[in-house]
Short mmCIF file of C-alpha atoms and ligand atoms in Angstrom, two decimals:
data_model
loop_
_atom_site.label_atom_id
_atom_site.label_comp_id
_atom_site.label_asym_id
_atom_site.label_seq_id
_atom_site.Cartn_x
_atom_site.Cartn_y
_atom_site.Cartn_z
CA MET A 23 13.09 -19.32 41.89
CA ILE A 24 14.00 -15.76 40.76
CA PRO A 25 11.82 -13.17 42.54
CA VAL A 26 11.61 -10.78 39.53
CA ILE A 27 12.61 -11.28 35.90
CA ILE A 28 12.84 -8.05 33.91
CA ILE A 29 12.60 -8.60 30.17
CA GLY A 30 14.69 -5.84 28.56
CA GLY A 31 17.62 -3.82 29.86
CA GLY A 32 16.50 -0.48 28.42
CA ALA A 33 15.38 2.70 30.18
CA SER A 34 12.38 1.29 32.06
CA GLY A 35 13.96 -2.07 32.94
CA LEU A 36 17.13 -0.40 34.23
CA MET A 37 15.24 2.11 36.37
CA LEU A 38 13.20 -0.75 37.85
CA SER A 39 16.32 -2.80 38.54
CA SER A 40 17.95 0.19 40.22
CA LEU A 41 14.97 0.67 42.56
CA LEU A 42 14.42 -2.95 43.57
CA PRO A 43 16.23 -4.39 46.60
CA SER A 44 19.60 -6.04 45.82
CA LYS A 45 19.59 -9.57 44.49
CA THR A 46 15.87 -9.65 43.77
CA ALA A 47 15.88 -9.14 40.02
CA THR A 48 17.37 -10.70 36.91
CA ILE A 49 17.51 -8.59 33.77
CA ILE A 50 17.47 -10.49 30.49
CA GLU A 51 18.71 -8.34 27.61
CA HIS A 52 19.53 -9.59 24.14
CA ASN A 53 22.04 -6.87 23.35
CA ALA A 54 25.66 -7.23 24.43
CA LYS A 55 25.27 -4.19 26.68
CA LEU A 56 22.60 -2.48 28.76
CA GLY A 57 20.84 0.76 27.77
CA ALA A 58 21.91 0.80 24.11
CA LYS A 59 19.09 3.16 23.18
CA ILE A 60 19.93 5.56 26.00
CA LEU A 61 23.41 5.92 24.48
CA ILE A 62 22.13 7.10 21.11
CA SER A 63 19.24 9.17 22.45
CA GLY A 64 18.92 12.94 22.34
CA GLY A 65 21.73 13.27 19.82
CA GLY A 66 24.05 11.37 22.17
CA ARG A 67 23.16 13.48 25.20
CA CYS A 68 19.86 11.85 26.24
CA ASN A 69 16.94 14.19 26.77
CA VAL A 70 16.01 12.67 30.14
CA THR A 71 12.90 14.69 30.92
CA ASN A 72 11.20 18.06 30.52
CA ALA A 73 10.43 20.89 32.94
CA ASN A 74 6.77 20.74 31.88
CA VAL A 75 5.25 17.31 31.87
CA SER A 76 1.54 16.56 31.90
CA SER A 77 -0.75 13.92 30.48
CA GLU A 78 -1.41 16.31 27.57
CA ASN A 79 2.08 15.59 26.27
CA TYR A 80 1.07 11.99 25.69
CA LEU A 81 -1.04 10.07 23.24
CA GLY A 82 -2.92 7.52 25.32
CA ASP A 83 -5.49 7.31 28.09
CA GLN A 84 -5.18 10.67 29.87
CA LYS A 85 -6.42 9.43 33.25
CA PHE A 86 -4.07 6.44 33.21
CA VAL A 87 -1.11 8.67 32.29
CA SER A 88 -1.90 11.35 34.82
CA THR A 89 -2.28 8.85 37.72
CA ILE A 90 1.18 7.47 36.95
CA LEU A 91 2.78 10.90 36.51
CA LYS A 92 1.36 11.97 39.88
CA LYS A 93 3.30 9.13 41.49
CA PHE A 94 6.62 9.95 39.81
CA ASN A 95 6.95 13.14 37.79
CA GLN A 96 9.77 15.22 36.29
CA HIS A 97 10.63 16.76 39.68
CA ASP A 98 11.03 13.29 41.17
CA MET A 99 13.23 12.35 38.22
CA LEU A 100 15.40 15.44 38.67
CA ALA A 101 15.73 14.64 42.39
CA TRP A 102 16.71 11.05 41.50
CA CYS A 103 19.38 12.38 39.11
CA ASN A 104 20.69 14.75 41.78
CA ARG A 105 21.00 11.89 44.24
CA LYS A 106 23.08 10.10 41.61
CA ASN A 107 25.23 13.24 41.10
CA LEU A 108 23.92 13.65 37.58
CA ASN A 109 23.23 17.36 37.22
CA LEU A 110 21.04 17.66 34.17
CA VAL A 111 21.13 20.84 32.12
CA ILE A 112 18.05 22.55 30.82
CA GLN A 113 18.02 23.64 27.20
CA LYS A 114 15.55 24.96 24.64
CA ASN A 115 11.91 23.86 24.96
CA ASN A 116 12.47 23.07 28.65
CA GLN A 117 14.32 19.87 27.80
CA TYR A 118 16.69 18.39 30.37
CA PHE A 119 19.82 16.71 28.99
CA CYS A 120 22.81 14.92 30.48
CA PRO A 121 25.59 17.47 31.04
CA SER A 122 27.92 16.08 28.39
CA SER A 123 26.95 12.62 27.24
CA ALA A 124 24.17 10.03 27.51
CA LYS A 125 26.87 7.68 28.76
CA GLU A 126 26.65 9.47 32.12
CA LEU A 127 23.12 8.12 32.68
CA GLN A 128 23.78 4.73 31.09
CA GLU A 129 26.78 4.21 33.39
CA ILE A 130 24.72 5.01 36.49
CA PHE A 131 22.21 2.37 35.46
CA ALA A 132 24.92 -0.14 34.51
CA LYS A 133 26.56 0.33 37.93
CA ASP A 134 23.24 0.01 39.77
CA SER A 135 22.43 -3.16 37.84
CA GLN A 136 25.45 -4.86 39.44
CA LYS A 137 23.38 -5.35 42.58
CA GLN A 138 21.08 -7.55 40.49
CA SER A 139 21.77 -10.41 38.15
CA VAL A 140 22.20 -9.49 34.46
CA ILE A 141 21.99 -11.90 31.54
CA LEU A 142 23.19 -10.39 28.26
CA ASN A 143 23.16 -11.81 24.71
CA GLN A 144 20.04 -13.88 25.31
CA SER A 145 16.71 -13.27 23.62
CA VAL A 146 13.48 -13.95 25.43
CA ILE A 147 11.36 -16.03 23.09
CA GLY A 148 8.36 -16.86 25.29
CA VAL A 149 6.78 -16.82 28.73
CA SER A 150 4.35 -19.30 30.23
CA LYS A 151 2.68 -19.57 33.60
CA ILE A 152 2.39 -22.76 35.61
CA ASP A 153 0.38 -22.51 38.84
CA ASP A 154 1.81 -19.43 40.59
CA TYR A 155 5.14 -19.10 38.80
CA PHE A 156 6.39 -18.17 35.32
CA ILE A 157 8.79 -19.90 32.98
CA VAL A 158 10.74 -17.42 30.89
CA LYS A 159 12.28 -19.06 27.86
CA THR A 160 15.26 -17.59 26.04
CA ASN A 161 17.05 -18.80 22.91
CA ARG A 162 19.49 -20.64 25.20
CA ASP A 163 17.90 -21.33 28.56
CA SER A 164 14.80 -21.14 30.69
CA PHE A 165 14.22 -19.47 34.05
CA LYS A 166 11.61 -19.82 36.77
CA ALA A 167 10.27 -16.55 38.23
CA LYS A 168 7.66 -15.38 40.69
CA ASN A 169 7.13 -12.03 38.91
CA VAL A 170 7.75 -11.08 35.29
CA VAL A 171 8.07 -7.47 34.15
CA VAL A 172 7.84 -6.84 30.43
CA ALA A 173 10.13 -3.85 29.74
CA SER A 174 11.01 -4.77 26.18
CA GLY A 175 9.97 -1.49 24.52
CA GLY A 176 8.48 -1.07 21.05
CA LEU A 177 9.43 -1.84 17.47
CA SER A 178 11.57 1.19 16.72
CA TYR A 179 15.25 0.73 15.87
CA THR A 180 15.55 -3.03 15.45
CA THR A 181 19.24 -2.35 14.79
CA ILE A 182 19.70 -1.78 18.52
CA GLY A 183 17.49 -4.53 19.83
CA ALA A 184 13.83 -3.65 19.33
CA SER A 185 11.51 -6.64 19.06
CA GLY A 186 7.83 -7.44 19.24
CA ILE A 187 8.26 -9.85 22.17
CA GLY A 188 6.34 -7.61 24.58
CA TYR A 189 3.27 -7.64 22.37
CA GLU A 190 3.60 -11.40 21.84
CA ILE A 191 3.71 -12.06 25.60
CA ALA A 192 0.77 -9.72 26.17
CA THR A 193 -1.29 -11.42 23.46
CA LEU A 194 -0.41 -14.86 24.79
CA PHE A 195 -1.84 -13.89 28.18
CA GLY A 196 -5.06 -12.54 26.65
CA HIS A 197 -4.22 -8.83 26.44
CA SER A 198 -5.38 -6.63 23.58
CA ILE A 199 -2.84 -4.66 21.57
CA LYS A 200 -3.75 -1.23 20.21
CA LYS A 201 -2.55 -0.98 16.60
CA THR A 202 1.14 -0.08 16.51
CA ALA A 203 2.79 2.41 14.13
CA PRO A 204 6.07 4.31 13.89
CA ALA A 205 5.92 7.71 15.63
CA LEU A 206 8.24 10.67 16.16
CA VAL A 207 9.30 10.04 12.59
CA GLY A 208 9.52 11.90 9.27
CA PHE A 209 6.86 11.82 6.55
CA THR A 210 7.33 10.58 3.00
CA LEU A 211 5.69 12.61 0.26
CA GLN A 212 3.15 12.14 -2.51
CA LYS A 213 3.93 13.33 -6.04
CA GLU A 214 2.35 16.75 -5.47
CA GLN A 215 4.94 17.55 -2.78
CA PHE A 216 8.00 16.17 -4.59
CA PHE A 217 9.20 19.77 -5.09
CA MET A 218 10.06 19.71 -1.36
CA LYS A 219 12.69 17.05 -1.99
CA GLU A 220 14.73 19.61 -3.93
CA LEU A 221 14.99 21.57 -0.69
CA SER A 222 16.75 18.72 1.06
CA GLY A 223 19.06 20.07 3.75
CA THR A 224 17.17 23.32 4.34
CA ALA A 225 14.93 24.08 7.29
CA ILE A 226 12.20 26.44 8.39
CA GLU A 227 12.79 27.44 11.99
CA ASN A 228 9.19 27.60 13.05
CA VAL A 229 6.01 26.22 11.53
CA ASN A 230 2.67 25.21 13.00
CA ILE A 231 1.07 21.95 11.96
CA LEU A 232 -2.59 21.17 12.53
CA VAL A 233 -3.04 17.40 12.77
CA GLY A 234 -5.69 15.24 14.41
CA GLY A 235 -7.09 18.22 16.33
CA LYS A 236 -3.65 19.13 17.78
CA VAL A 237 -1.36 22.02 16.85
CA CYS A 238 2.35 21.13 16.82
CA SER A 239 4.99 23.86 16.60
CA GLY A 240 8.70 23.89 15.86
CA ALA A 241 11.25 23.48 13.12
CA LEU A 242 10.59 21.67 9.84
CA LEU A 243 13.45 20.08 7.97
CA PHE A 244 13.34 19.20 4.28
CA ALA A 245 15.00 15.83 3.96
CA HIS A 246 16.13 13.64 1.08
CA LYS A 247 13.21 11.24 1.59
CA GLY A 248 10.55 13.76 2.65
CA VAL A 249 10.03 16.09 5.59
CA SER A 250 11.35 15.78 9.11
CA GLY A 251 12.40 18.00 12.04
CA PRO A 252 10.89 18.39 15.52
CA CYS A 253 7.50 19.73 14.38
CA ILE A 254 7.00 16.93 11.85
CA LEU A 255 8.08 14.31 14.42
CA ASP A 256 5.46 15.56 16.87
CA ALA A 257 2.87 15.69 14.08
CA SER A 258 3.56 12.03 13.27
CA LEU A 259 2.38 11.14 16.77
CA TYR A 260 -1.11 12.46 16.05
CA TRP A 261 -1.29 11.52 12.36
CA GLU A 262 -3.29 8.45 11.38
CA LYS A 263 -3.70 9.03 7.68
CA GLY A 264 -5.14 11.84 5.57
CA THR A 265 -4.38 15.51 5.50
CA ILE A 266 -2.24 17.71 7.70
CA GLU A 267 -2.21 21.51 7.49
CA ILE A 268 1.04 23.49 7.69
CA ASP A 269 1.33 27.16 8.54
CA PHE A 270 4.75 28.04 7.10
CA LEU A 271 4.45 31.60 8.43
CA PRO A 272 3.00 31.37 11.96
CA ASP A 273 4.43 34.70 13.10
CA PHE A 274 3.69 36.61 9.91
CA ASP A 275 0.78 38.98 9.36
CA TRP A 276 -0.38 39.59 5.75
CA HIS A 277 -0.88 43.22 6.75
CA THR A 278 2.93 43.63 6.57
CA ALA A 279 2.94 42.35 2.98
CA LYS A 280 -0.03 44.51 1.96
CA GLN A 281 1.69 47.66 3.27
CA SER A 282 5.04 46.99 1.60
CA LYS A 283 6.22 47.97 -1.87
CA LYS A 284 8.94 45.31 -1.80
CA ASN A 285 8.78 42.01 -3.66
CA ILE A 286 7.24 39.18 -1.68
CA SER A 287 10.52 37.24 -1.68
CA THR A 288 12.06 40.07 0.37
CA ILE A 289 9.20 40.33 2.82
CA LEU A 290 8.28 36.76 3.63
CA PRO A 291 10.42 35.40 6.50
CA LEU A 292 11.57 32.22 4.74
CA ALA A 293 14.98 31.23 3.40
CA LYS A 294 15.53 32.40 -0.20
CA ARG A 295 15.90 28.84 -1.50
CA VAL A 296 12.64 27.76 0.16
CA LEU A 297 10.76 30.77 -1.12
CA LYS A 298 12.01 30.34 -4.67
CA ALA A 299 10.88 26.70 -4.72
CA ILE A 300 7.47 27.64 -3.33
CA LEU A 301 6.95 30.54 -5.75
CA ASP A 302 7.96 28.29 -8.66
CA GLU A 303 5.68 25.52 -7.46
CA PHE A 304 2.71 27.90 -7.10
CA SER A 305 3.62 29.66 -10.40
CA LEU A 306 3.75 32.97 -8.56
CA PRO A 307 5.70 35.97 -9.87
CA ASP A 308 8.04 37.66 -7.41
CA LYS A 309 6.33 41.07 -7.20
CA PRO A 310 5.02 43.34 -4.45
CA TYR A 311 1.90 41.86 -2.85
CA SER A 312 -0.36 44.65 -4.19
CA GLN A 313 0.65 43.81 -7.77
CA LEU A 314 -0.45 40.18 -7.49
CA SER A 315 -3.83 39.23 -8.94
CA LYS A 316 -6.57 38.12 -6.52
CA ASP A 317 -5.98 34.56 -7.62
CA GLU A 318 -2.24 34.86 -6.98
CA GLN A 319 -2.83 36.44 -3.57
CA SER A 320 -5.07 33.60 -2.51
CA LYS A 321 -2.49 31.06 -3.73
CA LEU A 322 0.10 32.87 -1.63
CA HIS A 323 -2.23 32.76 1.38
CA THR A 324 -2.17 28.97 1.30
CA LEU A 325 1.33 29.29 2.81
CA LYS A 326 -0.48 29.78 6.10
CA SER A 327 -2.72 26.75 5.61
CA TYR A 328 -0.90 24.41 3.25
CA LYS A 329 -2.74 21.09 3.18
CA PHE A 330 -1.13 17.85 2.19
CA ALA A 331 -1.51 14.16 2.82
CA PRO A 332 1.79 12.41 3.65
CA ALA A 333 2.37 9.22 1.68
CA GLY A 334 3.53 7.51 4.87
CA THR A 335 6.39 7.67 7.36
CA PHE A 336 10.10 6.85 7.22
CA GLY A 337 9.24 3.62 9.11
CA TYR A 338 10.20 1.89 12.36
CA ASN A 339 13.94 2.01 11.71
CA LYS A 340 13.92 5.79 11.69
CA ALA A 341 11.15 6.27 14.27
CA GLU A 342 12.12 7.31 17.80
CA VAL A 343 9.14 5.46 19.23
CA THR A 344 6.29 3.08 18.53
CA LYS A 345 2.77 4.32 19.19
CA GLY A 346 0.03 1.87 20.14
CA GLY A 347 0.82 -1.18 22.26
CA VAL A 348 -0.59 -3.03 25.26
CA ASP A 349 -4.09 -1.75 26.00
CA THR A 350 -3.82 0.28 29.22
CA SER A 351 -7.44 -0.43 30.23
CA GLU A 352 -6.17 -3.92 31.13
CA ILE A 353 -3.31 -2.67 33.31
CA ASP A 354 -3.62 -1.45 36.91
CA GLU A 355 -2.12 2.06 36.93
CA LEU A 356 -1.43 1.84 40.66
CA THR A 357 0.92 -1.13 40.24
CA MET A 358 1.52 -1.65 36.48
CA MET A 359 0.27 -5.22 36.98
CA SER A 360 -1.82 -6.97 34.36
CA GLN A 361 -5.47 -7.15 35.35
CA LYS A 362 -5.60 -10.53 33.65
CA VAL A 363 -2.56 -12.31 35.05
CA GLU A 364 -1.30 -11.93 38.59
CA ASN A 365 2.41 -10.95 38.94
CA LEU A 366 2.79 -10.05 35.25
CA TYR A 367 3.73 -6.37 34.74
CA PHE A 368 4.16 -4.06 31.75
CA ILE A 369 6.25 -0.85 31.85
CA GLY A 370 7.61 1.71 29.39
CA GLU A 371 7.05 1.99 25.68
CA VAL A 372 5.42 -1.43 25.25
CA LEU A 373 2.25 0.18 26.66
CA ASP A 374 -0.22 2.13 24.54
CA VAL A 375 1.14 5.50 25.74
CA THR A 376 3.50 7.61 23.64
CA GLY A 377 5.03 10.95 24.48
CA GLU A 378 5.83 13.94 22.32
CA LEU A 379 9.39 14.91 21.49
CA GLY A 380 11.19 16.54 24.43
CA GLY A 381 12.07 13.94 27.06
CA TYR A 382 8.54 12.67 27.59
CA ASN A 383 9.23 9.09 26.55
CA PHE A 384 12.09 8.56 28.99
CA GLN A 385 9.99 10.22 31.68
CA TRP A 386 7.26 7.68 30.90
CA ALA A 387 9.73 4.79 31.08
CA PHE A 388 11.02 6.02 34.47
CA SER A 389 7.56 6.83 35.91
CA THR A 390 6.10 3.45 35.03
CA ALA A 391 9.22 1.68 36.36
CA THR A 392 8.92 3.52 39.67
CA VAL A 393 5.24 2.73 40.09
CA CYS A 394 6.05 -0.92 39.40
CA ALA A 395 9.02 -0.97 41.80
CA LYS A 396 6.84 0.32 44.63
CA SER A 397 4.28 -2.43 44.28
CA ILE A 398 6.18 -5.54 43.24
CA ARG A 399 7.15 -8.00 45.96
C1 FAD B 3 17.31 7.45 18.21
C2 FAD B 3 16.39 7.62 19.40
C3 FAD B 3 16.53 8.76 20.18
C4 FAD B 3 15.67 8.94 21.29
N1 FAD B 3 15.85 10.04 22.07
C5 FAD B 3 15.02 10.23 23.14
C6 FAD B 3 15.24 11.33 24.02
O1 FAD B 3 16.23 12.05 23.93
N2 FAD B 3 14.32 11.51 25.04
C7 FAD B 3 13.25 10.67 25.21
O2 FAD B 3 12.46 10.88 26.14
N3 FAD B 3 13.07 9.59 24.43
C8 FAD B 3 13.93 9.35 23.41
N4 FAD B 3 13.75 8.24 22.62
C9 FAD B 3 12.70 7.28 22.99
C10 FAD B 3 13.17 6.42 24.18
O3 FAD B 3 14.48 5.95 23.91
C11 FAD B 3 12.24 5.24 24.44
O4 FAD B 3 10.90 5.68 24.52
C12 FAD B 3 12.63 4.52 25.73
O5 FAD B 3 13.93 4.02 25.61
C13 FAD B 3 11.64 3.39 26.04
O6 FAD B 3 12.13 2.68 27.15
P1 FAD B 3 11.77 1.14 27.32
O7 FAD B 3 12.52 0.66 28.49
O8 FAD B 3 10.30 0.97 27.28
O9 FAD B 3 12.32 0.47 25.98
P2 FAD B 3 13.82 0.39 25.44
O10 FAD B 3 14.64 1.46 26.01
O11 FAD B 3 13.70 0.27 23.98
O12 FAD B 3 14.36 -0.97 26.06
C14 FAD B 3 13.88 -2.23 25.69
C15 FAD B 3 15.01 -3.23 25.81
O13 FAD B 3 14.50 -4.54 25.62
C16 FAD B 3 15.42 -5.29 24.85
N5 FAD B 3 14.71 -6.37 24.20
C17 FAD B 3 13.76 -6.29 23.24
N6 FAD B 3 13.34 -7.50 22.91
C18 FAD B 3 14.02 -8.39 23.67
C19 FAD B 3 14.03 -9.80 23.77
N7 FAD B 3 13.26 -10.57 23.00
N8 FAD B 3 14.87 -10.37 24.66
C20 FAD B 3 15.69 -9.62 25.45
N9 FAD B 3 15.73 -8.29 25.38
C21 FAD B 3 14.89 -7.67 24.50
C22 FAD B 3 15.99 -4.25 23.88
O14 FAD B 3 17.23 -4.65 23.34
C23 FAD B 3 16.08 -3.02 24.76
O15 FAD B 3 17.34 -2.89 25.37
C24 FAD B 3 14.63 8.00 21.55
C25 FAD B 3 14.51 6.87 20.76
C26 FAD B 3 15.39 6.66 19.70
C27 FAD B 3 15.24 5.43 18.86
#
């Protein structure tokens, strides 16, 4: 009997396998290689963690998240990387990246996994429990295990292996699943915002977005299909449906415009192409602020509180993560074990915890894997 079967050779499964004693675990991964998502993450450099990590960077049960982060936080992750001679570099927004390529981290994990048994190119299709052991069924074989760890991630990027197997196993064993949706993803637009499509390829360096009681800040990118960029991706985490409010000019004070005799297009700190599209859309003449009518001034002011309801998102195949997942109230945060089924564990993105953009999702994968590794036997 295999002591531990890990379903999924992604970030969380690989960290767990690296921490477990040699020859205790078998990873079952349906891709032809381990850590495929790590390789394409962070623009090919993998944003491993962030200098500032707290439960507030996550959508999910704050107490659950903070208990797990206390056991393995960003400092522990940095120390782990140092021990592996991976000297991460810190960049904007306190994000830590691999020095030159995500391959550096993936190769560490691939090397560590050699102390375990790895089965590639097989898809787990079901798990059952008989007495005190599990049968893990794949499309080609079946395996007997004492412990099963579900590390199969979410539904994002099916092209590199994402599947709903984690949710299926959880449901089969009586767990509840919090509604899943694509997150860290761009928004599609309703007719009223179609003018933004003409701006495809341009960006605004800093906007604030008010969504679901949270304020997200960062760059907004006008894309062919809608809007994207770091600020929109974060906003998608907190958006259910309905309206979001964008401040296109977070660092701008109307006082500056009121004092100036220059045309508004010269004063407002937005790219010329963006401003022209907005002025056209709002039917505003390009004049000094003081020469605008009251009605025109108030239209212009909406640039600091522009409300719109996204039509939807770009979907799972463009989303960096899946929000929702296995209900954390049914998981023991001290061990990651199911409270319903002994020796069944859930780690990483399959859980109903999702981080913001900036290295928080890998940190979550690694923190949950470490908590699990310390308790599994
Ligand atoms: C393009 C992109 C860029 C990203 N960049 C970053 C970043 O820079 N920083 C950050 O923090 N987060 C980033 N993320 C998010 C991050 O990659 C995930 O949150 C993280 O990988 C989750 O780890 P996991 O182990 O839970 O799942 P995954 O890493 O997704 O691993 C799950 C594994 O299970 C396998 N699997 C699934 N179903 C089965 C099955 N039935 N049988 C066998 N195997 C199966 C999958 O093939 C996969 O290898 C990015 C995501 C994407 C898509």
